[in-house]
PDB file of C-alpha atoms in Angstrom:
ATOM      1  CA  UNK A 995       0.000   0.000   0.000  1.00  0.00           C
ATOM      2  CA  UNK A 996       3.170   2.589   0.613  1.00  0.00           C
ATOM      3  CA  UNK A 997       4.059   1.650  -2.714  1.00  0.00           C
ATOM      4  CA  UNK A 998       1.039   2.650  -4.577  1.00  0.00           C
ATOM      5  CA  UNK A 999       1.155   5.924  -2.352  1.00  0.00           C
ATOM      6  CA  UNK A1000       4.407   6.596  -2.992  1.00  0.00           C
ATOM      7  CA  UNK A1001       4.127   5.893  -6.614  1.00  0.00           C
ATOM      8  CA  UNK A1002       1.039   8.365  -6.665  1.00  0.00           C
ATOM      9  CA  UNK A1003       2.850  11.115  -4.782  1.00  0.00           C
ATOM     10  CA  UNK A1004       5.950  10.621  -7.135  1.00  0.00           C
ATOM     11  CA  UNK A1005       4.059  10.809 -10.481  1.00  0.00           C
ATOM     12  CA  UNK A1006       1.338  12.710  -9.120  1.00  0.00           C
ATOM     13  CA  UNK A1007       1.608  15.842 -12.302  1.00  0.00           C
ATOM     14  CA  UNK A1008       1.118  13.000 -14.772  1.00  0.00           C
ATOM     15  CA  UNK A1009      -1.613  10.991 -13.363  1.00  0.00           C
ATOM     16  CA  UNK A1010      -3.137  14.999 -12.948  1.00  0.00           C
ATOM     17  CA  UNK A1011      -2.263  15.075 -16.445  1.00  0.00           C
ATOM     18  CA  UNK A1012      -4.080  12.383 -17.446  1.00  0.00           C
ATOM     19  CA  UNK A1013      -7.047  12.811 -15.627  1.00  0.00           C
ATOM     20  CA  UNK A1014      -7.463  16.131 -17.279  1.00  0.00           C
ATOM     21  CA  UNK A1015      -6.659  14.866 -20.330  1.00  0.00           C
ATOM     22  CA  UNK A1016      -9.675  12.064 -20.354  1.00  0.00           C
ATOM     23  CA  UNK A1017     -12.072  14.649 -19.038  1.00  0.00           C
ATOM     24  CA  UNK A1018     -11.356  16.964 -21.770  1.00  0.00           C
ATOM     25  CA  UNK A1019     -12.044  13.560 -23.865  1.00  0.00           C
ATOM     26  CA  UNK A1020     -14.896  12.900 -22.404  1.00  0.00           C
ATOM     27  CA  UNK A1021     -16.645  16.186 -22.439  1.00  0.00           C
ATOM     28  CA  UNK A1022     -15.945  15.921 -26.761  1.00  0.00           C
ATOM     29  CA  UNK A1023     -17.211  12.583 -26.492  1.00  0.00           C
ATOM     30  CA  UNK A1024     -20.640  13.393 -24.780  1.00  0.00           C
ATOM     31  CA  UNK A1025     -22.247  14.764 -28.008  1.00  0.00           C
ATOM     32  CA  UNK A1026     -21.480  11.443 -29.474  1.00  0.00           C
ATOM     33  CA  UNK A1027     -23.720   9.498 -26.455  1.00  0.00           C
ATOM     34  CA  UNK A1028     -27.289   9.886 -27.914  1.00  0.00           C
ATOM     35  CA  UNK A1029     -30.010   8.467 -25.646  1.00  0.00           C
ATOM     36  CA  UNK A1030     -32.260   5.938 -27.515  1.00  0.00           C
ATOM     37  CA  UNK A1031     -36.141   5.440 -26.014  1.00  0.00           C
ATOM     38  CA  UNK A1032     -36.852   2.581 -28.523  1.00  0.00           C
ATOM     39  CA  UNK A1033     -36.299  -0.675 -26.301  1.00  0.00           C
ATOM     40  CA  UNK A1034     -37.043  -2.343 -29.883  1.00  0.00           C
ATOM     41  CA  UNK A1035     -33.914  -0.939 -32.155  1.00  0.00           C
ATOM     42  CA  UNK A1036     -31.434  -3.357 -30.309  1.00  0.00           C
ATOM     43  CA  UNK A1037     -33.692  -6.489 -31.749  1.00  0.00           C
ATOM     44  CA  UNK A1038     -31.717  -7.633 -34.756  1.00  0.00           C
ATOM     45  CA  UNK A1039     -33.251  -7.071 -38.245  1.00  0.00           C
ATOM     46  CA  UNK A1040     -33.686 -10.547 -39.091  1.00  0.00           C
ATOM     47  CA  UNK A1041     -35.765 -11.157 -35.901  1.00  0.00           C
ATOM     48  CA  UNK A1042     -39.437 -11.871 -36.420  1.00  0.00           C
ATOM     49  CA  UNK A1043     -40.206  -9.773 -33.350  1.00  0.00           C
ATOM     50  CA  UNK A1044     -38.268  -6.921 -35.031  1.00  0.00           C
ATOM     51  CA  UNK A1045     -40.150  -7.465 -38.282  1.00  0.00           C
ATOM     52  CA  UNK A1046     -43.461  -7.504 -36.639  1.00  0.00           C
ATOM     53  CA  UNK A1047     -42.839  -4.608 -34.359  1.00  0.00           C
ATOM     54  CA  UNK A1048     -41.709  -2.416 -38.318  1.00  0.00           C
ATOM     55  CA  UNK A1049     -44.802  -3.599 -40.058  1.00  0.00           C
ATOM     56  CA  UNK A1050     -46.880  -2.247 -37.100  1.00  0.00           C
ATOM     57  CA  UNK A1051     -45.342   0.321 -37.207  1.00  0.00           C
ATOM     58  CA  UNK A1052     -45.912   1.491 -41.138  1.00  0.00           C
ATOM     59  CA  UNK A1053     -49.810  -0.126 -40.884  1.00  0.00           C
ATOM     60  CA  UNK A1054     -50.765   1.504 -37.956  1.00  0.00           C
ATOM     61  CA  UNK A1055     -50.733   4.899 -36.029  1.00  0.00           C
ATOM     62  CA  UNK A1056     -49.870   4.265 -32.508  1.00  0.00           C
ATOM     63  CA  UNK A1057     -50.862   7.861 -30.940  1.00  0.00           C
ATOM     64  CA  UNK A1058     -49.056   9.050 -28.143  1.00  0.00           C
ATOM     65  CA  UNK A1059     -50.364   9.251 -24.758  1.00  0.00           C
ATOM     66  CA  UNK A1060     -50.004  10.655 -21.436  1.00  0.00           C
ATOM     67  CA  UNK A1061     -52.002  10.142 -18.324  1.00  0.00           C
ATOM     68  CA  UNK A1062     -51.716  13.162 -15.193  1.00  0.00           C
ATOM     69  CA  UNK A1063     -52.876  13.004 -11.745  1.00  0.00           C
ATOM     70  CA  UNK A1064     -53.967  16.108 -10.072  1.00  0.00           C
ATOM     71  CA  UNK A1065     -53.654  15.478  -6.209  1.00  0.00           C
ATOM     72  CA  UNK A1066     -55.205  17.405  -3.503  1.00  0.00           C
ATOM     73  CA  UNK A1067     -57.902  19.182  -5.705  1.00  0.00           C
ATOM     74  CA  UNK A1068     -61.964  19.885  -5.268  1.00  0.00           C
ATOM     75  CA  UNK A1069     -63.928  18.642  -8.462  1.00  0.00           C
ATOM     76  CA  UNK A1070     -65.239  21.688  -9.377  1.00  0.00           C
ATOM     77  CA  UNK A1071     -61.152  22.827  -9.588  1.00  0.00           C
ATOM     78  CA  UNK A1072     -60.326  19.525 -11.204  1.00  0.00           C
ATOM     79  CA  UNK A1073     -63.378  20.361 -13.678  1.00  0.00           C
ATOM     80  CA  UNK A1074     -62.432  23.948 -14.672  1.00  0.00           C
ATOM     81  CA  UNK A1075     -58.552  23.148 -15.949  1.00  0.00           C
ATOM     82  CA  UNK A1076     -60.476  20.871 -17.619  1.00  0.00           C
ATOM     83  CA  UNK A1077     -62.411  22.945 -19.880  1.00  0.00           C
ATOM     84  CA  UNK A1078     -59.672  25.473 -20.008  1.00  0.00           C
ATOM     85  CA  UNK A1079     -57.165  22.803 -21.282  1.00  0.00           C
ATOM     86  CA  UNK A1080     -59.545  20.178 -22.908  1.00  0.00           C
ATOM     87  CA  UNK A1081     -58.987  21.119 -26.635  1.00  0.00           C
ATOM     88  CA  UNK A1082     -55.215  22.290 -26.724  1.00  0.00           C
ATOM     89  CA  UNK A1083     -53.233  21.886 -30.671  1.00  0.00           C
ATOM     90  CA  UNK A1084     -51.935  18.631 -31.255  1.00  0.00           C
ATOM     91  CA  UNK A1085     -54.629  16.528 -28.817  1.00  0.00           C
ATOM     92  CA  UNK A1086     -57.084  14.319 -30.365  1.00  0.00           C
ATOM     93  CA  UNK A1087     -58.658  13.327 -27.259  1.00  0.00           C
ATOM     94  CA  UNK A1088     -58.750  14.471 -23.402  1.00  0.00           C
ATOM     95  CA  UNK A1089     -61.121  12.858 -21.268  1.00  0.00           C
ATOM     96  CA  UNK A1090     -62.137  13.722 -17.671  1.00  0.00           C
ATOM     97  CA  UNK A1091     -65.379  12.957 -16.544  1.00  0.00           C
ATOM     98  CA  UNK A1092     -67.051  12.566 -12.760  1.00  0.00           C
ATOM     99  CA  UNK A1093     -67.139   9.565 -12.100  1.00  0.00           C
ATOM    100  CA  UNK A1094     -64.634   7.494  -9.438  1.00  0.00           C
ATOM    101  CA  UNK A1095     -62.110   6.522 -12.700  1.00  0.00           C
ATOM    102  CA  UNK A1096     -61.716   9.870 -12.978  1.00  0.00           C
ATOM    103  CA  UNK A1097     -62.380  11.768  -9.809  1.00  0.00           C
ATOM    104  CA  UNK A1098     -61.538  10.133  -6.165  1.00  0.00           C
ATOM    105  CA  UNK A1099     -60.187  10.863  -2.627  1.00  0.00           C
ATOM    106  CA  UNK A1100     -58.908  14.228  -4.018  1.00  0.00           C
ATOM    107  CA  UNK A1101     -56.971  13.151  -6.801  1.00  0.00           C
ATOM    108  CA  UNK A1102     -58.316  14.196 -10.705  1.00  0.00           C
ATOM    109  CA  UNK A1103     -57.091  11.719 -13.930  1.00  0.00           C
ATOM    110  CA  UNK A1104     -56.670  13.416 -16.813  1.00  0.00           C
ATOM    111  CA  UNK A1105     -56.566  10.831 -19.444  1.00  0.00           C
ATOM    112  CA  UNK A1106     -54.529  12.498 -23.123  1.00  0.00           C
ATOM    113  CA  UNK A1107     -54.021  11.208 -26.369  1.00  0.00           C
ATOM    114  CA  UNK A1108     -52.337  13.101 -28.416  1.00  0.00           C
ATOM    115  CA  UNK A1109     -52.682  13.418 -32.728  1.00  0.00           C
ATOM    116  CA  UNK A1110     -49.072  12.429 -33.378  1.00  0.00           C
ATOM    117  CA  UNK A1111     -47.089   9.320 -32.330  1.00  0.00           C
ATOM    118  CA  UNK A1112     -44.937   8.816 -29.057  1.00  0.00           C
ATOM    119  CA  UNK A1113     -41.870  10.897 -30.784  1.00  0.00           C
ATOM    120  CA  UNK A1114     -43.973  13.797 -32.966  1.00  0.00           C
ATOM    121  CA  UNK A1115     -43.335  17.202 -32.219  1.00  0.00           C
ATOM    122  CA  UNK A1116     -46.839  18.020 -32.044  1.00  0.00           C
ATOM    123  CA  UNK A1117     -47.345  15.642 -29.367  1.00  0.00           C
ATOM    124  CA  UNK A1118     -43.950  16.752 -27.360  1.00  0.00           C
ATOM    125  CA  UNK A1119     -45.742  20.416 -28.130  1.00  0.00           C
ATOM    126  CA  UNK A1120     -49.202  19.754 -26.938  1.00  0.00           C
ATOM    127  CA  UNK A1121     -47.376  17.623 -24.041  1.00  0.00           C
ATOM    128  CA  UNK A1122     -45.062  20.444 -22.864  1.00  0.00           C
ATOM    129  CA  UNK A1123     -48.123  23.304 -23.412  1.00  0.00           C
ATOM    130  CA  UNK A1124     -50.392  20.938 -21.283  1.00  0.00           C
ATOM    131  CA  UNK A1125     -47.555  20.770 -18.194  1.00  0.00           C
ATOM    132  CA  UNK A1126     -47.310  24.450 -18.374  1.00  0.00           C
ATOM    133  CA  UNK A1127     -50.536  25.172 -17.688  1.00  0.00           C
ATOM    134  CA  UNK A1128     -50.698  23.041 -14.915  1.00  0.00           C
ATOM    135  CA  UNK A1129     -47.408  24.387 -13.365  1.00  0.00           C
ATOM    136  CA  UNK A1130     -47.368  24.756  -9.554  1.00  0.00           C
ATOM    137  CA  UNK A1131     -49.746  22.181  -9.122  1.00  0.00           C
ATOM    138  CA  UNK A1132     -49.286  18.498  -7.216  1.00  0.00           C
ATOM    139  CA  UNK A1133     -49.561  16.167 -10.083  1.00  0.00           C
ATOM    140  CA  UNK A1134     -47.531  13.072 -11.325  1.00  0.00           C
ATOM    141  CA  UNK A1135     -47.315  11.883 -14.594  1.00  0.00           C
ATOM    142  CA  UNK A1136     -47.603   8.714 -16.867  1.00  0.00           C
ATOM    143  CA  UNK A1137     -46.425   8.974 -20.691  1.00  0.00           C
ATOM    144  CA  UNK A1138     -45.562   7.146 -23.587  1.00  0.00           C
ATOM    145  CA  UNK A1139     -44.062  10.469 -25.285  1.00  0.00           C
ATOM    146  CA  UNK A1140     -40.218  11.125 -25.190  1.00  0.00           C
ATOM    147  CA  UNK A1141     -40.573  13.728 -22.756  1.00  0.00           C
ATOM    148  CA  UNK A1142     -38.651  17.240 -23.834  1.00  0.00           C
ATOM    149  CA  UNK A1143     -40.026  19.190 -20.782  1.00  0.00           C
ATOM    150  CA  UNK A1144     -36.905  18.710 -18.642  1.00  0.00           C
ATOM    151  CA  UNK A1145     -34.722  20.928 -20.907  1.00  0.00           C
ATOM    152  CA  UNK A1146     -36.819  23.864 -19.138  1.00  0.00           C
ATOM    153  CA  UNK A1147     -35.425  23.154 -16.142  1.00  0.00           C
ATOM    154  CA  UNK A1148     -32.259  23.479 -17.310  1.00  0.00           C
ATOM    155  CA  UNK A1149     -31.802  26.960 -15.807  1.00  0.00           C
ATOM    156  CA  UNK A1150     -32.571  26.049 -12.496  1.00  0.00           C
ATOM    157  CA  UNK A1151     -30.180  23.313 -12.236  1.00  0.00           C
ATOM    158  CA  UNK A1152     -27.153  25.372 -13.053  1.00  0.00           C
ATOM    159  CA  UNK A1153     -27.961  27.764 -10.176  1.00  0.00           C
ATOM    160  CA  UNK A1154     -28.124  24.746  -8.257  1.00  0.00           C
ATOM    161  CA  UNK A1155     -25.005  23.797  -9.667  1.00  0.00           C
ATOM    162  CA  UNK A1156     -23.380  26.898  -8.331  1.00  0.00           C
ATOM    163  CA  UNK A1157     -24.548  26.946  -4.772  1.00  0.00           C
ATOM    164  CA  UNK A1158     -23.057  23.186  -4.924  1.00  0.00           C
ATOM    165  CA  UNK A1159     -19.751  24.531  -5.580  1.00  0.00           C
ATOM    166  CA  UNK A1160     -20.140  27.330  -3.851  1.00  0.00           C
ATOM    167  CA  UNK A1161     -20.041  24.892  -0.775  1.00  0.00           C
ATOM    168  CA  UNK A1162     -17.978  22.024  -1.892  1.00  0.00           C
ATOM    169  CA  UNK A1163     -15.328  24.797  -2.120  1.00  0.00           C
ATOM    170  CA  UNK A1164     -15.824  26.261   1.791  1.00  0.00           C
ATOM    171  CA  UNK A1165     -16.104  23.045   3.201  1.00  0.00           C
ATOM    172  CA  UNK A1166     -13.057  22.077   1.046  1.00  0.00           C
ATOM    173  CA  UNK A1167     -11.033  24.884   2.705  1.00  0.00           C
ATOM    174  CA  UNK A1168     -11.685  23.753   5.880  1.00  0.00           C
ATOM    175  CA  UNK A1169     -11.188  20.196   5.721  1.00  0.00           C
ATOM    176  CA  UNK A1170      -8.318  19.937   3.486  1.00  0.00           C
ATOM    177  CA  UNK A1171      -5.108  19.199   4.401  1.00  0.00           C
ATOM    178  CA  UNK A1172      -2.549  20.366   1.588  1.00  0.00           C
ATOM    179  CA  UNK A1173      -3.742  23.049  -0.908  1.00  0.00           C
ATOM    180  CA  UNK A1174      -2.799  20.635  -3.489  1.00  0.00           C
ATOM    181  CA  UNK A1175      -5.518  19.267  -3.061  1.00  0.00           C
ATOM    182  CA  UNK A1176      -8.309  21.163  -3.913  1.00  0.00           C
ATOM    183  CA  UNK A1177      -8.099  21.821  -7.935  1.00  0.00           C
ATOM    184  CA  UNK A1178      -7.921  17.927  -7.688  1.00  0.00           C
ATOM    185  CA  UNK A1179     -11.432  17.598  -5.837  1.00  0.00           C
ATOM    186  CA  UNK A1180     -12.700  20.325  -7.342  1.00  0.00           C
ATOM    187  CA  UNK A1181     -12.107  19.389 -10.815  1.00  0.00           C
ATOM    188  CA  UNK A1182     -13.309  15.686  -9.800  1.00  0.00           C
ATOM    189  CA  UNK A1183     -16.554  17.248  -8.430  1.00  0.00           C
ATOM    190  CA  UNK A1184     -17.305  19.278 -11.458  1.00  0.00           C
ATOM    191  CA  UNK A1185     -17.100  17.085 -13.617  1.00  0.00           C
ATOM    192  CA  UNK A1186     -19.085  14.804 -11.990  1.00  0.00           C
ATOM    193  CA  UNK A1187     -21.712  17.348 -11.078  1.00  0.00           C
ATOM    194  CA  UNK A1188     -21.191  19.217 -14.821  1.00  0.00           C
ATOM    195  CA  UNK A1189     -20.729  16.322 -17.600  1.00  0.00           C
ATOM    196  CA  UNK A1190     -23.067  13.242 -16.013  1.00  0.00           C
ATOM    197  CA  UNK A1191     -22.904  11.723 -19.053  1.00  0.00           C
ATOM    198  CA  UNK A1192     -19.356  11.985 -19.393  1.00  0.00           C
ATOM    199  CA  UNK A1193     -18.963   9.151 -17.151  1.00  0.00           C
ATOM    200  CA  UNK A1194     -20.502   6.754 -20.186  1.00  0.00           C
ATOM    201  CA  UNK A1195     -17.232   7.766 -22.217  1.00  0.00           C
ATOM    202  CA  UNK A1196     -14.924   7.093 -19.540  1.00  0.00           C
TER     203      UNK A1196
END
């Protein structure tokens, strides 16, 4: 165990060197990691579950659909967003009705389907219009679209991002023992915290 430690402490600017070096690599490398929602395009061509699954696909129109729970709201609430939101571009259906499928123990269903497939950018649209008029309210959410709402939130997380570093670095200060040390952590933390997906290239 000395002799790793010793051999780290001796060769310490090159193994720095290197670990910079592969970040740098794999921060270039994360626009190559694409994020594929079709469980279906690993089957193999010749498969006969892949060939079934592509001549669904060209004889029939799967629309996309999304299902949202309302929690801790009245009825007659529940039934106003309703109307407001009930005939929104790019959604073929929206049902919502008073009954106990619909309405029960304070909890609204809001059942979607959408004019466009799981991937259409009508859907996404209508999808992403639909969640911002319900902002600020306690719902979750069900839904077969790829959803594109996240990238809003963008924003938010890099403030977060910098009140994390913010006290990574004072705590740093306090705690560590040679100054060395902190463009090390803090270069290991950012990247961690920065480049998520980085870690799929390394």
């Amino acid at each position: 165990m000395k002799h790793i430690a010793n051999f780290i402490v001796k060769f310490r600017y090159i193994i720095l060197l290197l670990f910079v070096s592969l970040c740098i690599y794999s921060v270039r490398g994360m626009s190559q990691v694409k994020i594929e929602y079709s469980i279906a395009s690993y089957l193999p061509q010749d498969t006969d579950t892949k060939q079934a699954l592509d001549i669904m696909d060209e004889e029939f129109t799967t629309y996309g659909t999304a299902r949202l729970m309302i929690r801790n709201i009245s009825f007659e609430d529940a039934d106003r967003i309703y109307e407001e939101i009930k005939e929104p571009d790019g959604v073929k259906s929206f049902s919502f009705e008073n009954t106990e499928d619909y309405y029960s123990r304070s909890c609204a269903l809001f059942d979607i389907t959408f004019e466009g497939d799981d991937s259409d950018p009508v859907s996404v649209a209508a999808y992403n219009k639909t969640l911002e008029l319900l902002e600020g309210r306690d719902i979750l959410i069900s839904t077969s679209l790829i959803d594109t709402y996240a990238d809003d939130l963008q924003s938010d997380i890099n403030f977060v991002l910098l009140l994390a570093v913010g006290i990574i670095i004072v705590v740093l200060l306090f705690t560590s023992k040679s100054v060395g040390e902190l463009p090390a952590l803090l270069l290991t933390f950012g990247v961690a915290a920065r480049f998520p997906s980085a870690q799929s290239v390394l």
